[in-house]
Amino acid sequence: RFYGSDNAETARFTDGKLGIGTTSPDTQLHIQNPSTSWGQYATIRLGSDTEGTNYADLKYYRGADSTTEGFKLNIKGTDVLTALHTGNVGIGTTSPESLVHIKGADTVTGVLKIEGGKDTVSSVGEINAQLDFGSNDASVNSTGNIAGRIASVTSYDNGSSVDMTFSTFKQGDSPALSEKVRITDTGRVGIGTAS
């Protein structure tokens, strides 16, 4: 058992489990804020200096009510990631309104960047990055549940130009997921043709 300056028990190690803020740890490391009121944290802090200005906190947060209960990643005093118990995840917002909610700060554009592809492009048609739209409908199983796709595709073998393609799913087609629209690097639009 461990005691604070007020001689009250603050931590306990028992049966291979360490409890901080609790005398009945449920797991190997159990950190608990002893308060049962809303608006409280249980926090793990990682720091890199003695002044305490460079740190990251992982917090279990009980907000003003049950709708804001979840985890927060706070870096140097700013909440950068929030995961609520509802399953919603926020980047740049502590109140995510959808499964993934990205919010830029005031005067900052909110951006989702998807980057990939080979370090050196070797052929036309290589996909650099793509955004897949899935479906829970079992009829889409043949494409790994992908019902639509937007992709950046190299249009020149040295990677100097890239087209954007839009693909949709139709059961019975071969392939079932196929390109329907292409915007070329020169600004031409093809519907039903990649050229």
mmCIF file of C-alpha atoms in Angstrom:
data_model
loop_
_atom_site.group_PDB
_atom_site.id
_atom_site.type_symbol
_atom_site.label_atom_id
_atom_site.label_comp_id
_atom_site.label_asym_id
_atom_site.label_seq_id
_atom_site.Cartn_x
_atom_site.Cartn_y
_atom_site.Cartn_z
ATOM 1 C CA ARG A 1 0.000 0.000 0.000
ATOM 2 C CA PHE A 2 1.112 3.582 -0.704
ATOM 3 C CA TYR A 3 0.119 6.642 1.323
ATOM 4 C CA GLY A 4 0.069 10.363 0.549
ATOM 5 C CA SER A 5 1.209 13.266 2.726
ATOM 6 C CA ASP A 6 -2.183 13.285 4.455
ATOM 7 C CA ASN A 7 -1.570 9.655 5.481
ATOM 8 C CA ALA A 8 -4.465 8.495 3.260
ATOM 9 C CA GLU A 9 -3.968 5.478 1.030
ATOM 10 C CA THR A 10 -3.413 6.634 -2.567
ATOM 11 C CA ALA A 11 -2.311 3.448 -4.338
ATOM 12 C CA ARG A 12 -2.236 -0.293 -3.811
ATOM 13 C CA PHE A 13 -0.303 -3.175 -5.353
ATOM 14 C CA THR A 14 -2.071 -6.490 -4.936
ATOM 15 C CA ASP A 15 -2.056 -9.842 -6.764
ATOM 16 C CA GLY A 16 0.164 -8.442 -9.527
ATOM 17 C CA LYS A 17 -2.133 -5.457 -10.090
ATOM 18 C CA LEU A 18 -1.312 -1.810 -9.365
ATOM 19 C CA GLY A 19 -4.145 0.532 -8.479
ATOM 20 C CA ILE A 20 -3.649 4.311 -8.440
ATOM 21 C CA GLY A 21 -6.605 6.153 -6.968
ATOM 22 C CA THR A 22 -8.257 2.830 -6.236
ATOM 23 C CA THR A 23 -7.655 0.129 -3.645
ATOM 24 C CA SER A 24 -9.303 -2.550 -5.801
ATOM 25 C CA PRO A 25 -7.403 -2.645 -9.136
ATOM 26 C CA ASP A 26 -9.160 -4.689 -11.842
ATOM 27 C CA THR A 27 -6.226 -4.899 -14.294
ATOM 28 C CA GLN A 28 -2.407 -4.866 -14.234
ATOM 29 C CA LEU A 29 -2.521 -1.031 -14.100
ATOM 30 C CA HIS A 30 -5.738 0.634 -12.953
ATOM 31 C CA ILE A 31 -5.801 4.446 -12.686
ATOM 32 C CA GLN A 32 -8.957 5.986 -11.311
ATOM 33 C CA ASN A 33 -10.039 9.465 -10.324
ATOM 34 C CA PRO A 34 -11.702 8.950 -6.949
ATOM 35 C CA SER A 35 -14.380 11.555 -7.718
ATOM 36 C CA THR A 36 -17.707 10.224 -9.013
ATOM 37 C CA SER A 37 -18.937 13.607 -10.283
ATOM 38 C CA TRP A 38 -19.038 14.623 -13.953
ATOM 39 C CA GLY A 39 -16.233 16.732 -15.422
ATOM 40 C CA GLN A 40 -13.432 14.618 -13.915
ATOM 41 C CA TYR A 41 -10.345 12.994 -15.461
ATOM 42 C CA ALA A 42 -8.150 9.984 -14.866
ATOM 43 C CA THR A 43 -4.883 10.920 -16.561
ATOM 44 C CA ILE A 44 -1.624 9.364 -17.743
ATOM 45 C CA ARG A 45 1.030 12.001 -18.519
ATOM 46 C CA LEU A 46 4.166 11.536 -20.631
ATOM 47 C CA GLY A 47 6.680 14.401 -20.419
ATOM 48 C CA SER A 48 10.036 15.242 -21.929
ATOM 49 C CA ASP A 49 11.434 17.993 -19.688
ATOM 50 C CA THR A 50 11.639 19.046 -16.056
ATOM 51 C CA GLU A 51 9.629 22.257 -16.502
ATOM 52 C CA GLY A 52 6.483 20.369 -17.519
ATOM 53 C CA THR A 53 5.900 22.368 -20.701
ATOM 54 C CA ASN A 54 6.372 19.460 -23.112
ATOM 55 C CA TYR A 55 3.917 16.695 -22.352
ATOM 56 C CA ALA A 56 1.078 14.593 -23.663
ATOM 57 C CA ASP A 57 -1.873 13.482 -21.558
ATOM 58 C CA LEU A 58 -4.149 10.522 -22.178
ATOM 59 C CA LYS A 59 -7.329 11.203 -20.234
ATOM 60 C CA TYR A 60 -10.419 9.216 -19.460
ATOM 61 C CA TYR A 61 -12.967 12.007 -19.283
ATOM 62 C CA ARG A 62 -16.381 12.218 -17.667
ATOM 63 C CA GLY A 63 -17.792 15.352 -19.261
ATOM 64 C CA ALA A 64 -20.743 17.457 -18.182
ATOM 65 C CA ASP A 65 -23.034 14.446 -18.815
ATOM 66 C CA SER A 66 -22.942 10.924 -20.247
ATOM 67 C CA THR A 67 -22.932 12.170 -23.857
ATOM 68 C CA THR A 68 -19.356 13.457 -23.514
ATOM 69 C CA GLU A 69 -17.808 10.493 -21.728
ATOM 70 C CA GLY A 70 -14.712 9.054 -23.405
ATOM 71 C CA PHE A 71 -10.992 9.519 -24.039
ATOM 72 C CA LYS A 72 -9.004 12.621 -24.897
ATOM 73 C CA LEU A 73 -5.429 12.948 -26.154
ATOM 74 C CA ASN A 74 -4.110 16.302 -25.013
ATOM 75 C CA ILE A 75 -0.724 17.614 -26.187
ATOM 76 C CA LYS A 76 0.746 20.625 -24.378
ATOM 77 C CA GLY A 77 -2.674 21.764 -23.185
ATOM 78 C CA THR A 78 -4.626 21.259 -26.426
ATOM 79 C CA ASP A 79 -7.126 18.449 -26.973
ATOM 80 C CA VAL A 80 -6.133 17.027 -30.372
ATOM 81 C CA LEU A 81 -8.123 13.773 -30.381
ATOM 82 C CA THR A 82 -11.383 12.822 -28.680
ATOM 83 C CA ALA A 83 -13.024 9.381 -28.730
ATOM 84 C CA LEU A 84 -16.483 9.303 -27.157
ATOM 85 C CA HIS A 85 -18.178 6.215 -25.725
ATOM 86 C CA THR A 86 -20.724 6.565 -28.571
ATOM 87 C CA GLY A 87 -17.995 5.584 -31.062
ATOM 88 C CA ASN A 88 -17.603 9.078 -32.517
ATOM 89 C CA VAL A 89 -13.998 10.268 -32.970
ATOM 90 C CA GLY A 90 -13.044 13.914 -33.220
ATOM 91 C CA ILE A 91 -9.817 15.421 -34.545
ATOM 92 C CA GLY A 92 -9.624 19.103 -33.666
ATOM 93 C CA THR A 93 -12.997 18.941 -31.896
ATOM 94 C CA THR A 94 -14.012 17.686 -28.479
ATOM 95 C CA SER A 95 -17.647 17.216 -29.587
ATOM 96 C CA PRO A 96 -17.563 14.905 -32.631
ATOM 97 C CA GLU A 97 -20.947 14.786 -34.338
ATOM 98 C CA SER A 98 -20.252 11.759 -36.570
ATOM 99 C CA LEU A 99 -18.115 8.600 -36.574
ATOM 100 C CA VAL A 100 -15.160 10.726 -37.743
ATOM 101 C CA HIS A 101 -15.325 14.510 -37.359
ATOM 102 C CA ILE A 102 -12.348 16.640 -38.469
ATOM 103 C CA LYS A 103 -12.433 20.326 -37.569
ATOM 104 C CA GLY A 104 -9.828 22.935 -38.384
ATOM 105 C CA ALA A 105 -9.225 25.772 -35.935
ATOM 106 C CA ASP A 106 -10.566 29.246 -36.708
ATOM 107 C CA THR A 107 -9.131 30.488 -40.044
ATOM 108 C CA VAL A 108 -7.586 27.028 -40.648
ATOM 109 C CA THR A 109 -8.929 24.752 -43.408
ATOM 110 C CA GLY A 110 -9.966 21.311 -42.214
ATOM 111 C CA VAL A 111 -8.050 18.791 -44.340
ATOM 112 C CA LEU A 112 -8.107 15.019 -44.612
ATOM 113 C CA LYS A 113 -4.961 13.886 -46.445
ATOM 114 C CA ILE A 114 -4.590 10.395 -47.899
ATOM 115 C CA GLU A 115 -1.105 9.681 -49.220
ATOM 116 C CA GLY A 116 0.404 6.565 -50.712
ATOM 117 C CA GLY A 117 1.779 4.861 -53.796
ATOM 118 C CA LYS A 118 5.266 3.848 -54.797
ATOM 119 C CA ASP A 119 8.355 5.967 -54.082
ATOM 120 C CA THR A 120 9.107 5.749 -57.807
ATOM 121 C CA VAL A 121 6.247 5.316 -60.286
ATOM 122 C CA SER A 122 7.045 2.717 -62.936
ATOM 123 C CA SER A 123 3.853 2.385 -64.973
ATOM 124 C CA VAL A 124 0.618 4.105 -65.954
ATOM 125 C CA GLY A 125 -2.409 3.213 -63.830
ATOM 126 C CA GLU A 126 -0.714 2.883 -60.457
ATOM 127 C CA ILE A 127 -3.014 4.010 -57.639
ATOM 128 C CA ASN A 128 -1.419 6.566 -55.329
ATOM 129 C CA ALA A 129 -4.257 6.847 -52.811
ATOM 130 C CA GLN A 130 -7.938 6.030 -52.708
ATOM 131 C CA LEU A 131 -11.066 6.629 -50.675
ATOM 132 C CA ASP A 132 -13.377 3.608 -50.528
ATOM 133 C CA PHE A 133 -17.087 3.750 -49.737
ATOM 134 C CA GLY A 134 -18.259 0.512 -48.160
ATOM 135 C CA SER A 135 -21.616 -1.179 -47.911
ATOM 136 C CA ASN A 136 -22.994 -3.620 -45.356
ATOM 137 C CA ASP A 137 -25.176 -5.178 -48.085
ATOM 138 C CA ALA A 138 -24.113 -8.807 -48.629
ATOM 139 C CA SER A 139 -24.517 -8.434 -52.406
ATOM 140 C CA VAL A 140 -21.370 -6.257 -52.413
ATOM 141 C CA ASN A 141 -19.216 -9.069 -50.949
ATOM 142 C CA SER A 142 -17.491 -9.728 -54.277
ATOM 143 C CA THR A 143 -15.598 -6.422 -53.970
ATOM 144 C CA GLY A 144 -14.786 -6.662 -50.273
ATOM 145 C CA ASN A 145 -17.913 -4.627 -49.498
ATOM 146 C CA ILE A 146 -16.619 -1.669 -51.558
ATOM 147 C CA ALA A 147 -19.539 0.041 -53.308
ATOM 148 C CA GLY A 148 -17.717 3.121 -54.571
ATOM 149 C CA ARG A 149 -14.202 4.522 -54.890
ATOM 150 C CA ILE A 150 -12.390 7.771 -55.604
ATOM 151 C CA ALA A 151 -8.729 7.291 -56.506
ATOM 152 C CA SER A 152 -5.695 9.225 -57.736
ATOM 153 C CA VAL A 153 -4.131 7.256 -60.577
ATOM 154 C CA THR A 154 -0.854 7.946 -62.371
ATOM 155 C CA SER A 155 -1.418 8.837 -65.991
ATOM 156 C CA TYR A 156 2.235 8.999 -67.054
ATOM 157 C CA ASP A 157 4.854 6.355 -66.342
ATOM 158 C CA ASN A 158 7.226 8.676 -64.471
ATOM 159 C CA GLY A 159 4.501 9.942 -62.145
ATOM 160 C CA SER A 160 4.570 13.482 -63.522
ATOM 161 C CA SER A 161 0.784 13.589 -63.938
ATOM 162 C CA VAL A 162 -2.134 12.115 -62.032
ATOM 163 C CA ASP A 163 -5.813 11.589 -62.940
ATOM 164 C CA MET A 164 -8.763 11.290 -60.547
ATOM 165 C CA THR A 165 -11.096 8.333 -61.077
ATOM 166 C CA PHE A 166 -14.581 7.586 -59.747
ATOM 167 C CA SER A 167 -15.763 3.980 -59.582
ATOM 168 C CA THR A 168 -19.147 2.475 -58.706
ATOM 169 C CA PHE A 169 -20.497 -1.011 -58.026
ATOM 170 C CA LYS A 170 -23.078 -2.878 -60.085
ATOM 171 C CA GLN A 171 -23.946 -6.494 -59.340
ATOM 172 C CA GLY A 172 -23.508 -8.706 -62.398
ATOM 173 C CA ASP A 173 -20.961 -6.427 -64.098
ATOM 174 C CA SER A 174 -17.439 -7.683 -64.679
ATOM 175 C CA PRO A 175 -15.694 -6.275 -62.805
ATOM 176 C CA ALA A 176 -18.494 -5.365 -60.393
ATOM 177 C CA LEU A 177 -16.566 -2.312 -59.164
ATOM 178 C CA SER A 178 -15.419 -0.354 -62.190
ATOM 179 C CA GLU A 179 -14.361 3.131 -63.207
ATOM 180 C CA LYS A 180 -17.211 5.278 -64.526
ATOM 181 C CA VAL A 181 -15.742 8.809 -64.555
ATOM 182 C CA ARG A 182 -12.204 10.151 -64.963
ATOM 183 C CA ILE A 183 -10.837 13.674 -64.675
ATOM 184 C CA THR A 184 -7.460 13.874 -66.394
ATOM 185 C CA ASP A 185 -4.487 15.988 -65.359
ATOM 186 C CA THR A 186 -5.320 18.325 -68.277
ATOM 187 C CA GLY A 187 -8.887 18.875 -67.057
ATOM 188 C CA ARG A 188 -10.701 16.615 -69.518
ATOM 189 C CA VAL A 189 -13.641 14.597 -68.173
ATOM 190 C CA GLY A 190 -14.433 11.112 -69.433
ATOM 191 C CA ILE A 191 -17.709 9.370 -68.646
ATOM 192 C CA GLY A 192 -17.495 5.701 -69.517
ATOM 193 C CA THR A 193 -14.004 6.157 -70.955
ATOM 194 C CA ALA A 194 -10.562 6.399 -69.358
ATOM 195 C CA SER A 195 -9.180 8.174 -72.451
#
